[in-house]
mmCIF file of C-alpha atoms in Angstrom:
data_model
loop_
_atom_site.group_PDB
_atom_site.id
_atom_site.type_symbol
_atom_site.label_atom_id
_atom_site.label_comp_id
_atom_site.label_asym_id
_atom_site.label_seq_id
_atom_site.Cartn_x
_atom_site.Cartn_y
_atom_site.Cartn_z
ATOM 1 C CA UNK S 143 4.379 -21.688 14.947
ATOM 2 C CA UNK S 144 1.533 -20.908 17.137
ATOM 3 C CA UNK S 145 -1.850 -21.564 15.293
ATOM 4 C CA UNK S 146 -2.987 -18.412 13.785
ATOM 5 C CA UNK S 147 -6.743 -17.155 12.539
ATOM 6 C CA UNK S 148 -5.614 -14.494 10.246
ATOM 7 C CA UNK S 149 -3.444 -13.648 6.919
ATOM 8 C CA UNK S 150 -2.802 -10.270 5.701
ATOM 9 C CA UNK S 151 -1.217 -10.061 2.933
ATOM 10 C CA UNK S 152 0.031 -7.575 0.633
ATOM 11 C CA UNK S 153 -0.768 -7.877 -3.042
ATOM 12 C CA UNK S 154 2.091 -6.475 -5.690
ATOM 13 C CA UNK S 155 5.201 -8.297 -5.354
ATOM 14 C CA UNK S 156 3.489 -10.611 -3.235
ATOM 15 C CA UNK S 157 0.594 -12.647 -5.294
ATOM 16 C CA UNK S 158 0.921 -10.859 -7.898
ATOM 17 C CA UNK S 159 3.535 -8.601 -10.452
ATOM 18 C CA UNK S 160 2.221 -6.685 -13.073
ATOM 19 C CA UNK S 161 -1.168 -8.044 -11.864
ATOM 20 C CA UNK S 162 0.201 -11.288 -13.353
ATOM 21 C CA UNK S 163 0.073 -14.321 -10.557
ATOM 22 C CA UNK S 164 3.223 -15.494 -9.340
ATOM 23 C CA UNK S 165 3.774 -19.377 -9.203
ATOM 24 C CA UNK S 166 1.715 -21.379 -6.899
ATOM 25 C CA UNK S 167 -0.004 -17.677 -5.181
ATOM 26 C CA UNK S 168 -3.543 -19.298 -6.520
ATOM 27 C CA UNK S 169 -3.515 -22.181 -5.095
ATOM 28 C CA UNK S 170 -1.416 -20.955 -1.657
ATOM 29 C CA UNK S 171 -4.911 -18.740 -0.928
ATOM 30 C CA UNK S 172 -7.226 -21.258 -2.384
ATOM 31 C CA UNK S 173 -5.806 -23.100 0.547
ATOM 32 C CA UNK S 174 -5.331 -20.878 3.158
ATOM 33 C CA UNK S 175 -9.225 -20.439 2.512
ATOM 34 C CA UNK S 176 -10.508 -23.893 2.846
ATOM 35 C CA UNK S 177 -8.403 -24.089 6.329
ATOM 36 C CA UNK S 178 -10.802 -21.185 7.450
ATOM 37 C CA UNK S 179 -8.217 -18.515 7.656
ATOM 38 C CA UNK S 180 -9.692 -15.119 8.048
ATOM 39 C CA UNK S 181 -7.849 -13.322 5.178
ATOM 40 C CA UNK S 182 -7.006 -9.164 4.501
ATOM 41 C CA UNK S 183 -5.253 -8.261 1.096
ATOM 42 C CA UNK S 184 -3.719 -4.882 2.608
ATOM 43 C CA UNK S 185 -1.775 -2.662 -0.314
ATOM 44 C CA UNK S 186 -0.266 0.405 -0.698
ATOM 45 C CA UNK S 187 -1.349 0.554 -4.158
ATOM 46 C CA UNK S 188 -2.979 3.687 -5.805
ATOM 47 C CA UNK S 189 -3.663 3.057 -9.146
ATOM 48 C CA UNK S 190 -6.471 1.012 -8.912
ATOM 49 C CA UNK S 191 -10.214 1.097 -6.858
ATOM 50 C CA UNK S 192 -10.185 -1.938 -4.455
ATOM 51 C CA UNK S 193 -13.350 -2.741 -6.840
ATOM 52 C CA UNK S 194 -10.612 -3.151 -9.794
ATOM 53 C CA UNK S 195 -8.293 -5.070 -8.222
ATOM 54 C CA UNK S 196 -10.956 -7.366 -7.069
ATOM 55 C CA UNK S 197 -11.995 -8.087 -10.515
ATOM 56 C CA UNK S 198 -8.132 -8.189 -12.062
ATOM 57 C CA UNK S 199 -7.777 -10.878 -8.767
ATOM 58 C CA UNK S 200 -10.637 -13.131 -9.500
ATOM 59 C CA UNK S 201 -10.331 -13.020 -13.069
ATOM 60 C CA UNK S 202 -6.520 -14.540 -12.444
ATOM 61 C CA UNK S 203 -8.429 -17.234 -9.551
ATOM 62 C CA UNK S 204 -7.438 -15.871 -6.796
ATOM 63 C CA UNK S 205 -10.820 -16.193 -4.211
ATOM 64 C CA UNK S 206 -11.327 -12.702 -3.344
ATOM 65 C CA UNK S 207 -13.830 -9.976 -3.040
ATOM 66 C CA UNK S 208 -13.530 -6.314 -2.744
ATOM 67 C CA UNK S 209 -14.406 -6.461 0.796
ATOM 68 C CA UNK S 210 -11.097 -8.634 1.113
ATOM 69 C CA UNK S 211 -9.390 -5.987 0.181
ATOM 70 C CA UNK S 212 -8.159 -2.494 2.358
ATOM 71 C CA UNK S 213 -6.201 -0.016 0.487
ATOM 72 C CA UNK S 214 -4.523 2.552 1.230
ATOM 73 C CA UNK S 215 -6.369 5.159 -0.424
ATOM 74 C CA UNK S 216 -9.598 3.645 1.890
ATOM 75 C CA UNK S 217 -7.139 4.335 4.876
ATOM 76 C CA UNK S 218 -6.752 7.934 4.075
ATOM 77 C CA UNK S 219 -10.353 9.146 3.588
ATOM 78 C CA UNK S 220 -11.065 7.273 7.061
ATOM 79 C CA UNK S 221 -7.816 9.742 8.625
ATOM 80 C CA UNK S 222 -8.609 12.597 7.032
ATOM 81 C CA UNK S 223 -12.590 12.299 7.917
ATOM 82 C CA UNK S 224 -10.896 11.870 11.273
ATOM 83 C CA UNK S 225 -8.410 14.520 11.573
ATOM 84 C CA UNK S 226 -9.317 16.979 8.654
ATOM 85 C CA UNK S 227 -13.211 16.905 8.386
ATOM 86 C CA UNK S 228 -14.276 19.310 5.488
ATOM 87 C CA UNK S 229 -10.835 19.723 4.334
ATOM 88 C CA UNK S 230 -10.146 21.176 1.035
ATOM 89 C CA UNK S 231 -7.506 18.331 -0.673
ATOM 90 C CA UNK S 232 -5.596 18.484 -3.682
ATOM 91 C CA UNK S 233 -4.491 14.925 -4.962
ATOM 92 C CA UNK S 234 -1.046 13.799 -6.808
ATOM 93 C CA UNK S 235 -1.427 10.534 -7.766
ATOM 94 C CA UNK S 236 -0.945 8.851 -11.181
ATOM 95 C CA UNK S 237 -2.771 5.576 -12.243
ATOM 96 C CA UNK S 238 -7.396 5.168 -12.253
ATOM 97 C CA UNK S 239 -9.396 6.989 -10.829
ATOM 98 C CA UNK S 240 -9.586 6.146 -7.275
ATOM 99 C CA UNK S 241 -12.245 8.649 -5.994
ATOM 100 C CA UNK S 242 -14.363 5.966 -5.124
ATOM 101 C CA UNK S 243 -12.426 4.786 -2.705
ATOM 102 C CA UNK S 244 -11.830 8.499 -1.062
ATOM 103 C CA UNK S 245 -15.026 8.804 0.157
ATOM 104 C CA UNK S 246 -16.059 11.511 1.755
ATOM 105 C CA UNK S 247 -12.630 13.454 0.929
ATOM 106 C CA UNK S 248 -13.393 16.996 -0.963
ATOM 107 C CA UNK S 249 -11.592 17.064 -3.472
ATOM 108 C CA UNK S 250 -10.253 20.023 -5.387
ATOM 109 C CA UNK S 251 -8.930 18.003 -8.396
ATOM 110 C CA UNK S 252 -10.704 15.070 -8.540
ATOM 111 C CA UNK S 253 -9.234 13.225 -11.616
ATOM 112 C CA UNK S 254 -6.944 11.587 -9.565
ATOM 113 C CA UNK S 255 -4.091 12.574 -12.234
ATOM 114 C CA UNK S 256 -3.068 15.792 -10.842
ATOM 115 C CA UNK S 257 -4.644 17.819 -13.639
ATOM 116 C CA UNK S 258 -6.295 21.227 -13.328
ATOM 117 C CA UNK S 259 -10.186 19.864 -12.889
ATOM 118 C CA UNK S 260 -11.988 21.225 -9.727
ATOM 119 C CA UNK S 261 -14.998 19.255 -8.316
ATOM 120 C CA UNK S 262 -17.842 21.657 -7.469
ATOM 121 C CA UNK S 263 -15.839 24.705 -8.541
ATOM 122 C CA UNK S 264 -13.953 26.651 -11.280
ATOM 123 C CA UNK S 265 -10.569 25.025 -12.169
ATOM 124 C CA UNK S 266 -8.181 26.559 -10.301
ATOM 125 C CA UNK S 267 -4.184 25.261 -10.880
ATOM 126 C CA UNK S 268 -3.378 27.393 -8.058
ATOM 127 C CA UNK S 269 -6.293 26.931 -5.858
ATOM 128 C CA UNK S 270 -5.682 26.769 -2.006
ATOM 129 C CA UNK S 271 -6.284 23.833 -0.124
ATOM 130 C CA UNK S 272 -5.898 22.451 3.399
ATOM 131 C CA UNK S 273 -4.629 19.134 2.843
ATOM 132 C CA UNK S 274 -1.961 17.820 -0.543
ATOM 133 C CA UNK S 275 -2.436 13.820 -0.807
ATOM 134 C CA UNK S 276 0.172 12.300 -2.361
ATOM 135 C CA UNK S 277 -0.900 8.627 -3.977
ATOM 136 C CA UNK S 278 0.996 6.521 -5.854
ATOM 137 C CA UNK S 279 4.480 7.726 -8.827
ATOM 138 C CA UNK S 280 3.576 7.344 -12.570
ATOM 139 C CA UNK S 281 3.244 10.032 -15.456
ATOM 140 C CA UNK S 282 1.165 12.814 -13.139
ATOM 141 C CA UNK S 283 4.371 13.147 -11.160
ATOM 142 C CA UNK S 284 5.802 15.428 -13.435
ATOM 143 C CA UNK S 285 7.708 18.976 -12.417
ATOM 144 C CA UNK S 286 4.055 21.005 -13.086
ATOM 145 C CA UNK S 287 2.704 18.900 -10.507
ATOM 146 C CA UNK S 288 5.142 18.290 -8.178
ATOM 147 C CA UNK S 289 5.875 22.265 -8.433
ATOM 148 C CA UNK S 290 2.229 22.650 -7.857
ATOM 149 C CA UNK S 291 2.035 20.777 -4.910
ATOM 150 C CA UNK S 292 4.604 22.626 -3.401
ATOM 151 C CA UNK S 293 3.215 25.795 -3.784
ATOM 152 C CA UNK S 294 0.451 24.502 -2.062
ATOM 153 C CA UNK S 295 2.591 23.493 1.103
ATOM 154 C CA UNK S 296 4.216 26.671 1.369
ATOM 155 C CA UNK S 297 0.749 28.449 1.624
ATOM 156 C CA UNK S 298 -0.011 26.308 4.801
ATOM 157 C CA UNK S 299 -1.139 23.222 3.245
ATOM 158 C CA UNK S 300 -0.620 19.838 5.144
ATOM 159 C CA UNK S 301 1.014 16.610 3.602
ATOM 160 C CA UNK S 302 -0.628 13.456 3.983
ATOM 161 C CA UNK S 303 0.652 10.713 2.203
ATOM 162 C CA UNK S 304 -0.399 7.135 1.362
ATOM 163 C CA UNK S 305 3.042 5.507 1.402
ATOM 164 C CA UNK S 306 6.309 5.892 1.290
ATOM 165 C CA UNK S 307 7.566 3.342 -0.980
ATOM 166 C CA UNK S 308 10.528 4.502 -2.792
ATOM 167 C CA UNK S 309 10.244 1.885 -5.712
ATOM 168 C CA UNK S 310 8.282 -1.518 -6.621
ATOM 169 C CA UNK S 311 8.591 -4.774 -9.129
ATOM 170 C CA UNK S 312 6.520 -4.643 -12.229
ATOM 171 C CA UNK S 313 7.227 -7.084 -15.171
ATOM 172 C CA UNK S 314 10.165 -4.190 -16.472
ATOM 173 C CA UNK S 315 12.247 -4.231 -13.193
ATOM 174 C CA UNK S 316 11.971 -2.041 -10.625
ATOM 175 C CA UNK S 317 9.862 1.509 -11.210
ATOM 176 C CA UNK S 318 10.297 4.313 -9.027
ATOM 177 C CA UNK S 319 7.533 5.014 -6.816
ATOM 178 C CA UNK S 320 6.143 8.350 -4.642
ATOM 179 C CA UNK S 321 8.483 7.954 -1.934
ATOM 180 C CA UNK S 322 11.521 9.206 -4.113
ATOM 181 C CA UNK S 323 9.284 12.660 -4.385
ATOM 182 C CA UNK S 324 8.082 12.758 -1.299
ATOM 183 C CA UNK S 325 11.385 13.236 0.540
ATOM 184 C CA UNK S 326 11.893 16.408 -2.274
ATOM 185 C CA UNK S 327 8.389 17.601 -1.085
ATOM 186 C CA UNK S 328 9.173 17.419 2.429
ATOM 187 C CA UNK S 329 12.429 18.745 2.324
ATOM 188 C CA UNK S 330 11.635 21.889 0.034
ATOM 189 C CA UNK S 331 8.592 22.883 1.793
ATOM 190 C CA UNK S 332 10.195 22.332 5.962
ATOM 191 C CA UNK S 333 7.379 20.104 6.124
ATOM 192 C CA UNK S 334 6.979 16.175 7.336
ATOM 193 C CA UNK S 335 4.173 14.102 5.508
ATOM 194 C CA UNK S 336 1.859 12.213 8.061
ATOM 195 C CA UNK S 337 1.342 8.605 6.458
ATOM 196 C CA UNK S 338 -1.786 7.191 6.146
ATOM 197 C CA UNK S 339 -0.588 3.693 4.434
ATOM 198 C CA UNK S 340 1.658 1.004 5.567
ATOM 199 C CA UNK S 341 4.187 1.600 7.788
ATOM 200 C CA UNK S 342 1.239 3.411 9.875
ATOM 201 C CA UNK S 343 0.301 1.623 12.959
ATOM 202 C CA UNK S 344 -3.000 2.971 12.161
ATOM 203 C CA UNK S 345 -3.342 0.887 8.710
ATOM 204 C CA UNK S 346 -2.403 -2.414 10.615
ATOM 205 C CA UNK S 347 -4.774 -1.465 13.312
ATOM 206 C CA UNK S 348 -7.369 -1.237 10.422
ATOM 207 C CA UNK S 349 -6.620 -4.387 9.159
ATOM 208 C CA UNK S 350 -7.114 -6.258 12.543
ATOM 209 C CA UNK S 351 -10.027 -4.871 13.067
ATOM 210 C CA UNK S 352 -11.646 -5.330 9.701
ATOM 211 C CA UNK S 353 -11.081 -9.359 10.381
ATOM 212 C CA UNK S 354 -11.834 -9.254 13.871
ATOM 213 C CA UNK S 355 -8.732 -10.629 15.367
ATOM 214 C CA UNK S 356 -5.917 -9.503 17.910
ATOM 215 C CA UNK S 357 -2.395 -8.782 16.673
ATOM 216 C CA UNK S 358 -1.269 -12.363 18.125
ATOM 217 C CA UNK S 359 -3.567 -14.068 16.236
ATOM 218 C CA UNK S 360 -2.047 -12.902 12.766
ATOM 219 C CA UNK S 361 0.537 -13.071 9.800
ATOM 220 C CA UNK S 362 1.634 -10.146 7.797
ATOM 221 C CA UNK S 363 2.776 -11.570 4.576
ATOM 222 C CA UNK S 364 4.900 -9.213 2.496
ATOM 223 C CA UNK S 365 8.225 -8.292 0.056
ATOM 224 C CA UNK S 366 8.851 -5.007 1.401
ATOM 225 C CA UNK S 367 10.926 -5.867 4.895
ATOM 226 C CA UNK S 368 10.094 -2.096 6.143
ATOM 227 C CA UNK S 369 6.782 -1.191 5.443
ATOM 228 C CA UNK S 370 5.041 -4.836 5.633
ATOM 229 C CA UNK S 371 6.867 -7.146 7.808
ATOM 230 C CA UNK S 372 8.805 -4.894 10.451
ATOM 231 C CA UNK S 373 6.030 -2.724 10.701
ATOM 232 C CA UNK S 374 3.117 -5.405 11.451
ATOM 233 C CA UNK S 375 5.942 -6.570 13.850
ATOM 234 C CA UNK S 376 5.993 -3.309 15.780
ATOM 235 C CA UNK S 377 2.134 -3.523 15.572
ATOM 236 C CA UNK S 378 2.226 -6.861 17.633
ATOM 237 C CA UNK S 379 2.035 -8.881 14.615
ATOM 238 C CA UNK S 380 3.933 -11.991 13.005
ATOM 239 C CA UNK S 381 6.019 -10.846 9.907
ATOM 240 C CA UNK S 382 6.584 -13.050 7.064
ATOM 241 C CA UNK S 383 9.386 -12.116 4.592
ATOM 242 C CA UNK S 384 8.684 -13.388 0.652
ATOM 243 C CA UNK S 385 11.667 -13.586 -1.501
ATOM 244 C CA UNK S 386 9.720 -11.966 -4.591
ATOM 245 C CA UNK S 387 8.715 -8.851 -5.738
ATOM 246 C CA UNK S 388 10.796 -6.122 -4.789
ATOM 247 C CA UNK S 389 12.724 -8.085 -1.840
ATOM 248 C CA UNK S 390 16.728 -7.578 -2.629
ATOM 249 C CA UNK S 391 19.321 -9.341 -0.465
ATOM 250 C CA UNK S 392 20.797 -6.007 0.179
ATOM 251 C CA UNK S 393 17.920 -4.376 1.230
ATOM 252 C CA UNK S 394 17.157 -7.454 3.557
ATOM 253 C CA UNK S 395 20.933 -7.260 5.098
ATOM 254 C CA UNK S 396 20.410 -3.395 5.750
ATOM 255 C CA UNK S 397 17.305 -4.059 7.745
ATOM 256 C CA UNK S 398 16.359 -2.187 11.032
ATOM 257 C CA UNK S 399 15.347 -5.404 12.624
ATOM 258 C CA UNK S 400 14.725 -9.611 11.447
ATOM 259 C CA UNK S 401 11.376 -10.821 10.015
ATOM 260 C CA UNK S 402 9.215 -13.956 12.138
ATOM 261 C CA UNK S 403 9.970 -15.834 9.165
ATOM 262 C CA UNK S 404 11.184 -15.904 5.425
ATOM 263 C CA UNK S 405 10.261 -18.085 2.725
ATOM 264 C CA UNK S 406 11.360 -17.892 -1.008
ATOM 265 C CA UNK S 407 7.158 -17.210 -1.991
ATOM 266 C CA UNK S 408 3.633 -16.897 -1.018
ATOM 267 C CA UNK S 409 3.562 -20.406 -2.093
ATOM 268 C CA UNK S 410 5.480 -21.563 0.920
ATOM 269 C CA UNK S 411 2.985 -20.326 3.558
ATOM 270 C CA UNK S 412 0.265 -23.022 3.738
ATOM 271 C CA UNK S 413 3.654 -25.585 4.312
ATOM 272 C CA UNK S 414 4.788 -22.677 6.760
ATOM 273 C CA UNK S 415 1.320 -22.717 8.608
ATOM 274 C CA UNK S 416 1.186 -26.407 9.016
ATOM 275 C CA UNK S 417 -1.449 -27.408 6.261
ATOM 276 C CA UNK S 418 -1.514 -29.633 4.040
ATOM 277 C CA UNK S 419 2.066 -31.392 3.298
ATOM 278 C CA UNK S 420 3.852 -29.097 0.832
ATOM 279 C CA UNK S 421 7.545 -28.209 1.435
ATOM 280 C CA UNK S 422 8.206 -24.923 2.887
ATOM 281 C CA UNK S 423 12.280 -23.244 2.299
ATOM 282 C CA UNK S 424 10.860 -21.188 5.689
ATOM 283 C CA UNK S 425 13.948 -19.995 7.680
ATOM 284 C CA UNK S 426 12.634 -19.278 11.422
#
């Protein structure tokens, strides 16, 4: 492999499930880090501030900071400051409150739940906005909100979305995720969400440029063969397949294209990237 100067690497299913390291993950960054690796933990996730999953990170060992971290909530208040300055947005998204890491975004309920509270203004359940952003699937995706969110669309609203991850690996099996929905929401309203997370070209291009490196000079290291590794591939980037998380053999068979690399866990990339002598099961 040519010698690279940058990971990024997604977090659930990845280092972590359920928040909960996976075996050897520690260590695999510890060392990644001593070898001077510039390194990006780029996630979809929604229900936590990149603050949170900072803390969750270190307090499991991993050596990270929140500025390690770009999410894909941070990703969408850049596009819509970009493309949709002032908007008026209406959030569905289940998990913490992630308004801190929306800044900028006006927000119309700003609980980050999908309940009824306005920020600035009376609560309005049917209050137009410009802009629906659809986070992350848990217990505020329920038919009031969903229903809600549509109503919004067919009044003229646009739908940005943060993802489109159908399901993901917590310590229960799979979970369904906002992607399922999303297809619903597009297809009932004649609309098409713009995405603002990974697959985007525009997330990756974040990434790169939050580490200061070209495309050539970086791994993507993810579970989902899609979103992480086939996409960074597109974006000029080296795609590394993990065997964890939500990865399925099915899924990886079905494919629209062939990862860089696959190994059975983060554990395998240090071995992979030619440090230090551990074994690596990495298929080229």
């Amino acid at each position: 492999m040519a010698e690279k100067r940058a990971v990024l690497v997604d977090i659930d299913g990845v280092l972590t499930v359920s928040w909960k390291p996976l075996p050897g993950a520690v260590e695999a960054l510890r060392e990644i880090r001593r070898a001077g690796l510039g390194v990006a933990l780029v996630t979809n996730t929604t229900s936590r501030t990149r603050a949170s999953i900072a803390g969750v990170l270190t307090g499991a060992g991993f050596p990270v900071t929140a500025d390690d971290i770009l999410t894909a909530p941070t990703v969408t208040a850049a596009y819509l400051a970009r493309h949709c300055p002032g908007a008026r947005c209406a959030l569905l998204n289940s998990g913490d409150d992630i308004r801190e890491d929306l800044t900028g975004v006006r927000l119309t309920v700003d609980d980050g739940t999908g309940s009824d509270m306005a920020s600035g203004e009376d609560a309005d359940a049917d209050v137009d906005v410009d802009v629906v952003i659809v986070g992350g699937a848990g217990p505020g995706f329920d038919y009031v909100a969903l229903n809600r969110a549509f109503g919004q669309l067919q009044r003229g609203a646009r739908l940005v979305a943060m993802h489109r991850n159908l399901y993901w690996r917590t310590d229960e099996g799979l979970q369904l995720d906002s992607g399922a929905f999303l297809v619903g929401l597009e297809r009932a309203a004649r609309t098409e969400a713009e995405i603002t997370g990974k697959p985007s070209a525009a997330f990756f291009e974040a990434a790169l440029a939050h580490l200061g490196v070209a495309a050539g000079d970086a791994l993507m290291v993810g579970d989902d063969i899609e979103s992480d590794v086939l996409a960074a591939q597109r974006a000029g980037i080296g795609g590394v397949l993990v065997r964890t998380g939500k990865y399925l053999p099915e899924t990886h068979r079905a494919a629209s294209g062939s990862p860089d690399h696959v190994v059975d866990s983060f554990a395998d990339l240090p071995a992979l990237l030619g440090l230090g002598e551990g074994t690596s099961s990495a298929q080229q």
